[in-house]
Coordinates of C-alpha atoms and ligand atoms in Angstrom, one line a residue:
X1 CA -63.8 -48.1 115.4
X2 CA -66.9 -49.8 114.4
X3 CA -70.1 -50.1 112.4
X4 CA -73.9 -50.9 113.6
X5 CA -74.6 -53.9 111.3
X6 CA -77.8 -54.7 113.2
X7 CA -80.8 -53.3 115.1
X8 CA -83.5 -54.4 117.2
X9 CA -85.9 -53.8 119.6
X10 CA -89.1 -54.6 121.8
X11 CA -91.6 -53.7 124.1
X12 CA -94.1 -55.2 126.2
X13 CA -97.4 -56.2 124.9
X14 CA -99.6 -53.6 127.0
X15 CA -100.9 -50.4 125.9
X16 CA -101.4 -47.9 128.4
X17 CA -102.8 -44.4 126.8
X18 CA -103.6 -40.7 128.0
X19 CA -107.0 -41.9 128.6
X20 CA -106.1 -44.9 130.8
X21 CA -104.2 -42.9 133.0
X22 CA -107.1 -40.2 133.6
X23 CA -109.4 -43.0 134.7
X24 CA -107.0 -43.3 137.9
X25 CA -105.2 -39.7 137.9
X26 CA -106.1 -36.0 137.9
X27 CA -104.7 -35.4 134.3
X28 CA -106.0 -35.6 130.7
X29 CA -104.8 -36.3 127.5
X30 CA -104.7 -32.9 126.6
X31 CA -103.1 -31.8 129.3
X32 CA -100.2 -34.7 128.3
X33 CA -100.4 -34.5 124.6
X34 CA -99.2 -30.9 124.5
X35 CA -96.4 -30.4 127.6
X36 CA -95.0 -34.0 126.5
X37 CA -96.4 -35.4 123.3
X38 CA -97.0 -38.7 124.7
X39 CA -100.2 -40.6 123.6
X40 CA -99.9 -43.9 124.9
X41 CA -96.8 -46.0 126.8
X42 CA -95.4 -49.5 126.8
X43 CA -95.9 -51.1 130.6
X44 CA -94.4 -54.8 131.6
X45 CA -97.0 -56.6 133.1
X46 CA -96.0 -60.5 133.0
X47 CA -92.7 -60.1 130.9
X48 CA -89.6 -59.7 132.5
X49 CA -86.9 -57.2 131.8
X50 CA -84.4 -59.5 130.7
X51 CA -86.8 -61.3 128.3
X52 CA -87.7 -58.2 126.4
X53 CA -83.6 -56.8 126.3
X54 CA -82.9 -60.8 125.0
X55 CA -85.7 -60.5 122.2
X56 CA -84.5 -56.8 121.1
X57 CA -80.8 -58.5 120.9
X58 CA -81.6 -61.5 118.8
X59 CA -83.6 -59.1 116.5
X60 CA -80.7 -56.7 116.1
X61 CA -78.3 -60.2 115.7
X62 CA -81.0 -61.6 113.1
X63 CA -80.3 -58.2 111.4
X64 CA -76.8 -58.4 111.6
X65 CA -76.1 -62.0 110.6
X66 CA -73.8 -62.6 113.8
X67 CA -75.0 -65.6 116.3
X68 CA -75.1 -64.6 119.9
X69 CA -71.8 -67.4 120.3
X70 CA -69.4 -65.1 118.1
X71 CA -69.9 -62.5 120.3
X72 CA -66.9 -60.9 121.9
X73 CA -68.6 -58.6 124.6
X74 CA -72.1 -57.3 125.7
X75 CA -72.5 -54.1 127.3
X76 CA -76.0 -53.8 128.7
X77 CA -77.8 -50.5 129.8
X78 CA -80.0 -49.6 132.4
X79 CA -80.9 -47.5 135.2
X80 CA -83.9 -49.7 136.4
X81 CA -82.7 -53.4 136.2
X82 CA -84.2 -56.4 136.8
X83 CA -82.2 -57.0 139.8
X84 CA -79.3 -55.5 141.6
X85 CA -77.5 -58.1 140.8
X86 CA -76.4 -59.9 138.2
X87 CA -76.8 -57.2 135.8
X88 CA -78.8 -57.7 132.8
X89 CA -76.1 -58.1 130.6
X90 CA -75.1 -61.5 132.7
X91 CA -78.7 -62.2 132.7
X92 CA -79.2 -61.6 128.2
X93 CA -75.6 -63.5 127.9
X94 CA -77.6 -66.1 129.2
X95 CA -80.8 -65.8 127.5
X96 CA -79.6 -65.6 124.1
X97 CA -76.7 -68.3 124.3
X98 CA -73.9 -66.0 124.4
X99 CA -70.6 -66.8 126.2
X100 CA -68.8 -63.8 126.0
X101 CA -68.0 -61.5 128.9
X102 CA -71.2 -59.1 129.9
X103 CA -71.5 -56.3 132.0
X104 CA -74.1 -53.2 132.5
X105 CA -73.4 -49.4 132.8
X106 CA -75.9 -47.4 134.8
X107 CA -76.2 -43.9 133.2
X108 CA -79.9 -43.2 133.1
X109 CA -80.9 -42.0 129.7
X110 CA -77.5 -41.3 128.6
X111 CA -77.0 -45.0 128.8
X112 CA -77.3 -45.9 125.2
X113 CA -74.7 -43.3 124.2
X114 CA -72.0 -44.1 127.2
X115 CA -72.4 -47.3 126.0
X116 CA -70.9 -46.6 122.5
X117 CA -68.8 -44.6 123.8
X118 CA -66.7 -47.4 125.7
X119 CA -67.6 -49.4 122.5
X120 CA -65.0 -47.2 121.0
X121 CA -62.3 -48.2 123.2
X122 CA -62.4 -51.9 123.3
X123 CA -62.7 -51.6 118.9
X124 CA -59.7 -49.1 119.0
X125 CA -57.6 -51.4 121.4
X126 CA -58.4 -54.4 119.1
X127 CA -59.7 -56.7 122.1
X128 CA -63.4 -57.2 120.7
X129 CA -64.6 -57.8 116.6
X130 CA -68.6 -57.9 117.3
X131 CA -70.2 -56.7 120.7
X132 CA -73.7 -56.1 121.0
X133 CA -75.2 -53.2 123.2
X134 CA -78.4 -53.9 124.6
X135 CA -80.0 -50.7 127.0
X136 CA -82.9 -51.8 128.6
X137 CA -85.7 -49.9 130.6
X138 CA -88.7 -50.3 133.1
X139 CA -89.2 -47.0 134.2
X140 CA -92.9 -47.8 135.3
X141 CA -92.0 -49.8 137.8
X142 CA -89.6 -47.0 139.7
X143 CA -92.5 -44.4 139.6
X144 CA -94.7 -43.4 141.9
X145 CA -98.4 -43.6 140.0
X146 CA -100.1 -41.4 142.3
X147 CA -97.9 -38.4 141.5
X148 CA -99.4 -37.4 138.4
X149 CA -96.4 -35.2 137.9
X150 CA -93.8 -37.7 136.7
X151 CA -96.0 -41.4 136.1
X152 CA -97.3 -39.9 133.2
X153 CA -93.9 -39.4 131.5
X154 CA -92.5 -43.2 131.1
X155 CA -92.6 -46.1 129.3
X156 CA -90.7 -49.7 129.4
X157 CA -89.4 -51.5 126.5
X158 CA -85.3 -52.0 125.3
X159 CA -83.2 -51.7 121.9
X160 CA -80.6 -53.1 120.8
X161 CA -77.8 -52.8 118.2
X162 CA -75.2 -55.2 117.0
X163 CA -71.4 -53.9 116.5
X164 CA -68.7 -54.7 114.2
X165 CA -65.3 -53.3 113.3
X166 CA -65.8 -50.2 111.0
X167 CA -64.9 -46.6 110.6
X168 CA -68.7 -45.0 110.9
X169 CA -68.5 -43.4 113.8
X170 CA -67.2 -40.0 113.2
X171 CA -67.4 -38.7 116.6
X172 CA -68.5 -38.9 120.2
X173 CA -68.2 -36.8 122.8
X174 CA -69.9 -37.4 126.6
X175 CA -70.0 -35.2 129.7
X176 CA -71.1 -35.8 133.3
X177 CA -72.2 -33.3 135.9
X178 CA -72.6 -34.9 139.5
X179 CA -75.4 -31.8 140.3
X180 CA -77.5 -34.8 142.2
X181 CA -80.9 -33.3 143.0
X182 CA -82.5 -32.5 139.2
X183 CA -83.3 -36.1 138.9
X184 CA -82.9 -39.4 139.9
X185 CA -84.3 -42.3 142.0
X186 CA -83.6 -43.6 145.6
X187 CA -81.8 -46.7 146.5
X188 CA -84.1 -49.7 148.0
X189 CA -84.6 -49.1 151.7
X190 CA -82.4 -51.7 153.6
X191 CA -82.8 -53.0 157.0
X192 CA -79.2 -52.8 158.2
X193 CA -79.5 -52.5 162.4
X194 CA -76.2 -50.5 162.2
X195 CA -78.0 -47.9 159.6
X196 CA -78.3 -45.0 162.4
X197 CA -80.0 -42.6 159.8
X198 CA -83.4 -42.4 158.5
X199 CA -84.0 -42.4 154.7
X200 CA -88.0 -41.6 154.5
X201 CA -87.7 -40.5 150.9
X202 CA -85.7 -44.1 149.8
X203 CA -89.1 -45.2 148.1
X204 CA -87.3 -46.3 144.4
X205 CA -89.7 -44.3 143.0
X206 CA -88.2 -41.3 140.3
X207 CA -88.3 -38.0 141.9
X208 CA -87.4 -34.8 139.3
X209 CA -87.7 -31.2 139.3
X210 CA -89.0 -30.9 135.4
X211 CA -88.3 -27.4 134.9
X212 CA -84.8 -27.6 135.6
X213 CA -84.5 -30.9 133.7
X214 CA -86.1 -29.0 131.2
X215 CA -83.3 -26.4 130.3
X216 CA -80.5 -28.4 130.7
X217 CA -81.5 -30.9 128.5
X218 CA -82.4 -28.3 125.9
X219 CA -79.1 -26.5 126.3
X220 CA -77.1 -30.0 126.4
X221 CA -79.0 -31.4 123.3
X222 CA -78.5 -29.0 121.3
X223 CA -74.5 -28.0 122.7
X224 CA -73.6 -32.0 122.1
X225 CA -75.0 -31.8 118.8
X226 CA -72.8 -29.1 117.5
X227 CA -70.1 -30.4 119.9
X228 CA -69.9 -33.5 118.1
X229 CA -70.5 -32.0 114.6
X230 CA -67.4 -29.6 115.2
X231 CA -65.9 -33.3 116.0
X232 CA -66.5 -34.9 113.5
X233 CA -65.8 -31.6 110.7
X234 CA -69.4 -31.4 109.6
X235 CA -72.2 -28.6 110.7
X236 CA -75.1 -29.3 111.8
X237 CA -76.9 -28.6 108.4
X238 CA -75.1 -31.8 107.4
X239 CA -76.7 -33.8 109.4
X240 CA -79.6 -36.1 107.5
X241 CA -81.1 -37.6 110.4
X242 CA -81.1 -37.1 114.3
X243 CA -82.2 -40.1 116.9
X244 CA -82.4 -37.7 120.2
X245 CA -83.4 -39.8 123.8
X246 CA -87.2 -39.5 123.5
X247 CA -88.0 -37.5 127.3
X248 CA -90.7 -34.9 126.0
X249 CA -91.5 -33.6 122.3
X250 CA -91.1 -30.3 123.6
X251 CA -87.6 -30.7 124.1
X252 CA -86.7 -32.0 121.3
X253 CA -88.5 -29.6 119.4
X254 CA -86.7 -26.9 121.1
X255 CA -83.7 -28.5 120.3
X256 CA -84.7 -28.4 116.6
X257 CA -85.6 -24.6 116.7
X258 CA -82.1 -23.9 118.3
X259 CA -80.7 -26.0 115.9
X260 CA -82.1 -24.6 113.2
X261 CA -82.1 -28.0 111.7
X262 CA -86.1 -29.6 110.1
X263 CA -88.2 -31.0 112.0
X264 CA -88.8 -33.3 109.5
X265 CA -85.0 -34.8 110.2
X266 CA -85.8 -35.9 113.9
X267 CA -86.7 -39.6 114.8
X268 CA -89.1 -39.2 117.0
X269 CA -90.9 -41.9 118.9
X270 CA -91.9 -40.6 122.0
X271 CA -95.8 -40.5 121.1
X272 CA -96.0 -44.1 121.3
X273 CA -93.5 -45.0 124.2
X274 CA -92.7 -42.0 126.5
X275 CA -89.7 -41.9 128.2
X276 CA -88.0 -45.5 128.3
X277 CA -84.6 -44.0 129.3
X278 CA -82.3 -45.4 128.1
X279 CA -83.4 -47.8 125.1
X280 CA -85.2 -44.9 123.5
X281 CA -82.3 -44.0 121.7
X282 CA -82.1 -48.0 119.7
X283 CA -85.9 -48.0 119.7
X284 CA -86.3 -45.3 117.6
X285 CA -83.3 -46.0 115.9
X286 CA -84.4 -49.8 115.2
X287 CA -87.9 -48.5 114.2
X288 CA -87.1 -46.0 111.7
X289 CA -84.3 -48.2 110.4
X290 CA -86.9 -51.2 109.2
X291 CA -89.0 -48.4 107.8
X292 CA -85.4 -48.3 105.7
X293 CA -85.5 -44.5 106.7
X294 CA -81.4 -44.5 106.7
X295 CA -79.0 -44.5 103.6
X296 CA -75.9 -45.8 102.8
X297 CA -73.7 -42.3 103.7
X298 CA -76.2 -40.6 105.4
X299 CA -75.1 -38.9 108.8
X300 CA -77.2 -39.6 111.7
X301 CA -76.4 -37.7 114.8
X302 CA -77.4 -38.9 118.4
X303 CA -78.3 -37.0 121.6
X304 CA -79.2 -37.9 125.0
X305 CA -79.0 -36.2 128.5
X306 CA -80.1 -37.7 132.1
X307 CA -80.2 -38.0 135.3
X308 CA -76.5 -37.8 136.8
X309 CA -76.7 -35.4 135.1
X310 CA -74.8 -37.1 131.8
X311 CA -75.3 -35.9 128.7
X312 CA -73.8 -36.6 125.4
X313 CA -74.0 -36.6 121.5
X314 CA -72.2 -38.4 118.6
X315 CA -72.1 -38.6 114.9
X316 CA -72.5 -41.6 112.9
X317 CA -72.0 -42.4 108.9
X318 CA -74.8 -45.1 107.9
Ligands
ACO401 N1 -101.8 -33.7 134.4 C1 -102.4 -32.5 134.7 N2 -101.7 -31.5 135.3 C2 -100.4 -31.7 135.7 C3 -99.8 -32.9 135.5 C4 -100.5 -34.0 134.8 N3 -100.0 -35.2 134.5 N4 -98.5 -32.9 136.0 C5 -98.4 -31.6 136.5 N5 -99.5 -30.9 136.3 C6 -99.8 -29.6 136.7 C7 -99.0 -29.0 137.8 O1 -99.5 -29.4 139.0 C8 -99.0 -27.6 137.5 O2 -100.2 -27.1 138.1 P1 -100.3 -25.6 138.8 O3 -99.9 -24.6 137.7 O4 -101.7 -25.5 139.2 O5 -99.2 -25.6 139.9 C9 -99.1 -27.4 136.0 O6 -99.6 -28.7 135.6 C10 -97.8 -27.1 135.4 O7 -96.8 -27.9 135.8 P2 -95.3 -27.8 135.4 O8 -94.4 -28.7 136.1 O9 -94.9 -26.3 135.4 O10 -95.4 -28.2 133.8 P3 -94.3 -28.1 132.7 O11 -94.8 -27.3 131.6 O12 -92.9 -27.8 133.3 O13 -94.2 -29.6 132.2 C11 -92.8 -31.6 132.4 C12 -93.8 -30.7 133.1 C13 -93.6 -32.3 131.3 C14 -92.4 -32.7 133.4 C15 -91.6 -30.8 131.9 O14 -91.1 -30.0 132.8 C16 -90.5 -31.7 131.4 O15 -90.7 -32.4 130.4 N6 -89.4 -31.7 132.0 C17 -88.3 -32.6 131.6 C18 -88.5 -33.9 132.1 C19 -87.4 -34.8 131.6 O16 -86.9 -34.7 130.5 N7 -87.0 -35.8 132.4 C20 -85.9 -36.7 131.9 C21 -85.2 -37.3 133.0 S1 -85.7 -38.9 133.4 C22 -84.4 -39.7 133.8 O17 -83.3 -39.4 133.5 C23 -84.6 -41.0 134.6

């Protein structure tokens, strides 16, 4: 299958903290800090989307030695593109010089994961040697930021990783469960004079039910985990490192506890960027990685669940 031989990432340049937000909402840092354990979030202001998942992509192909040109595919992520068309893939094929086919999956924060996932098949079938997988996010601009109840959550900013023929994945394993109504976010209105129905709730802005959210991904997180470690041959207490999709610390600390696994062996970045969907999976995993927090044979498990609802989790041999 393959190997990650580079990572990257980036985020926009402003800083948006608890504090920030309480100047223009009825919350509070405290009242963030402990049901979430976000400080401060990444928010586009003049970049664009594509700019920010081209720099992560050149960082994780600076990494990897490969130039954009010897790529054979890019699969891009996102569930809140720059446009509805072309995809961002089309649009970072461009931006970095690339020439290879591109398209994007749209899988919310599971993204990242389903990404690698179809990674496996086009290394297996022998059709691509190096692919990069770019998963992209501006969740701040699909919000609504006078519901206090879901702004405060999300972040922008993308990751990237560059892929080449190797035999380090050990396992991966998604699921989807087409329960719409936990969470998601509306299609643009149109203006269609044949549309006879009235969609007052189309506003692109994320709608959720947390709670529910909540449990699932606690009981999926934790399920894929083992899931994939039964997989792969391993158990859990094998696993060195764990890069879960950053939604709420709670969460993943619940995941740890069911787990049973340290604390101490979960990436977590979600203090610093809140929920960016589906790039917080190669954030984190491009940020720890340049602390050179990942050896040579160490297994890394990954976990991510979201809106579809997809979940999914896979184990890795750095
Ligand atoms: N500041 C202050 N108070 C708030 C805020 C806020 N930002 N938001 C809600 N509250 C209030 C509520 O109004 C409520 O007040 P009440 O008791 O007077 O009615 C109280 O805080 C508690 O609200 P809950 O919703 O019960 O809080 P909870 O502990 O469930 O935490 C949270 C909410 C953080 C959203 C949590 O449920 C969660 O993390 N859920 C999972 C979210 C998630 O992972 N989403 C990922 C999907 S995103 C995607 O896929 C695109």
């Amino acid at each position: 299958m393959f190997k990650i031989s580079g990572t990257g990432h980036a985020l926009p340049e402003r800083i948006v903290t608890n504090d920030e937000l309480s100047t223009f909402l009825d919350t509070s840092d405290e009242w963030i800090s402990k049901r979430t354990g976000i400080k401060s979030r990444r928010v586009i202001t003049d970049e664009s989307l594509s700019q920010l998942a081209a720099r992560a992509s050149l960082n994780a192909l600076e990494m990897a030695g490969v130039k954009a040109d010897e790529l054979d595919l890019i699969i891009a992520t996102s569930c809140t593109p720059e446009k509805v068309v072309p995809g961002i893939g089309c649009m970072v094929q461009e931006l970095i010089g690339a020439s290879c086919p591109a398209f994007d999956i749209s899988s919310a924060c599971s993204g990242f994961l389903m990404a690698l996932d179809a990674a496996t098949a086009y290394f297996k079938s022998g059709r691509v040697k190096k692919m990069l997988v770019v998963s992209a996010e501006n969740m701040t601009r699909f919000v609504d930021w006078t519901d206090r109840s879901t702004c405060v959550l999300f972040g922008d900013g993308a990751g990237a990783v560059v892929l080449r023929e190797g035999d380090n994945l050990l396992s991966i394993k998604m699921h989807t469960h087409g329960t719409h109504g936990t969470v998601g976010i509306e299609g643009p209105k149109g203006n269609s004079p044949f549309e006879t129905v009235e969609w007052p709730e189309r506003n692109s802005c994320t709608f959720m039910n947390g709670q529910e959210t909540y449990k699932y991904a606690v009981g999926a997180m934790s399920g894929d985990i083992e899931e994939a470690a039964a997989m792969a041959g391993i158990e859990p207490a094998d696993i060195d490192h764990i890069v879960p999709h950053q939604a709420n610390l709670r969460i993943i600390m619940a995941t740890q506890s069911k787990l049973g696994i340290p604390m101490e062996r979960f990436c977590t970045g979600i203090e610093y960027l809140g929920n960016t969907s589906s790039a917080s999976e190669p954030i984190v995993l491009d940020v720890e990685n340049r602390k050179g927090r990942f050896k040579e044979g160490d297994i890394v498990a990954f976990a991510a669940f979201g809106a579809g609802l997809t979940d999914g989790g896979a184990i890795y041999r750095w």
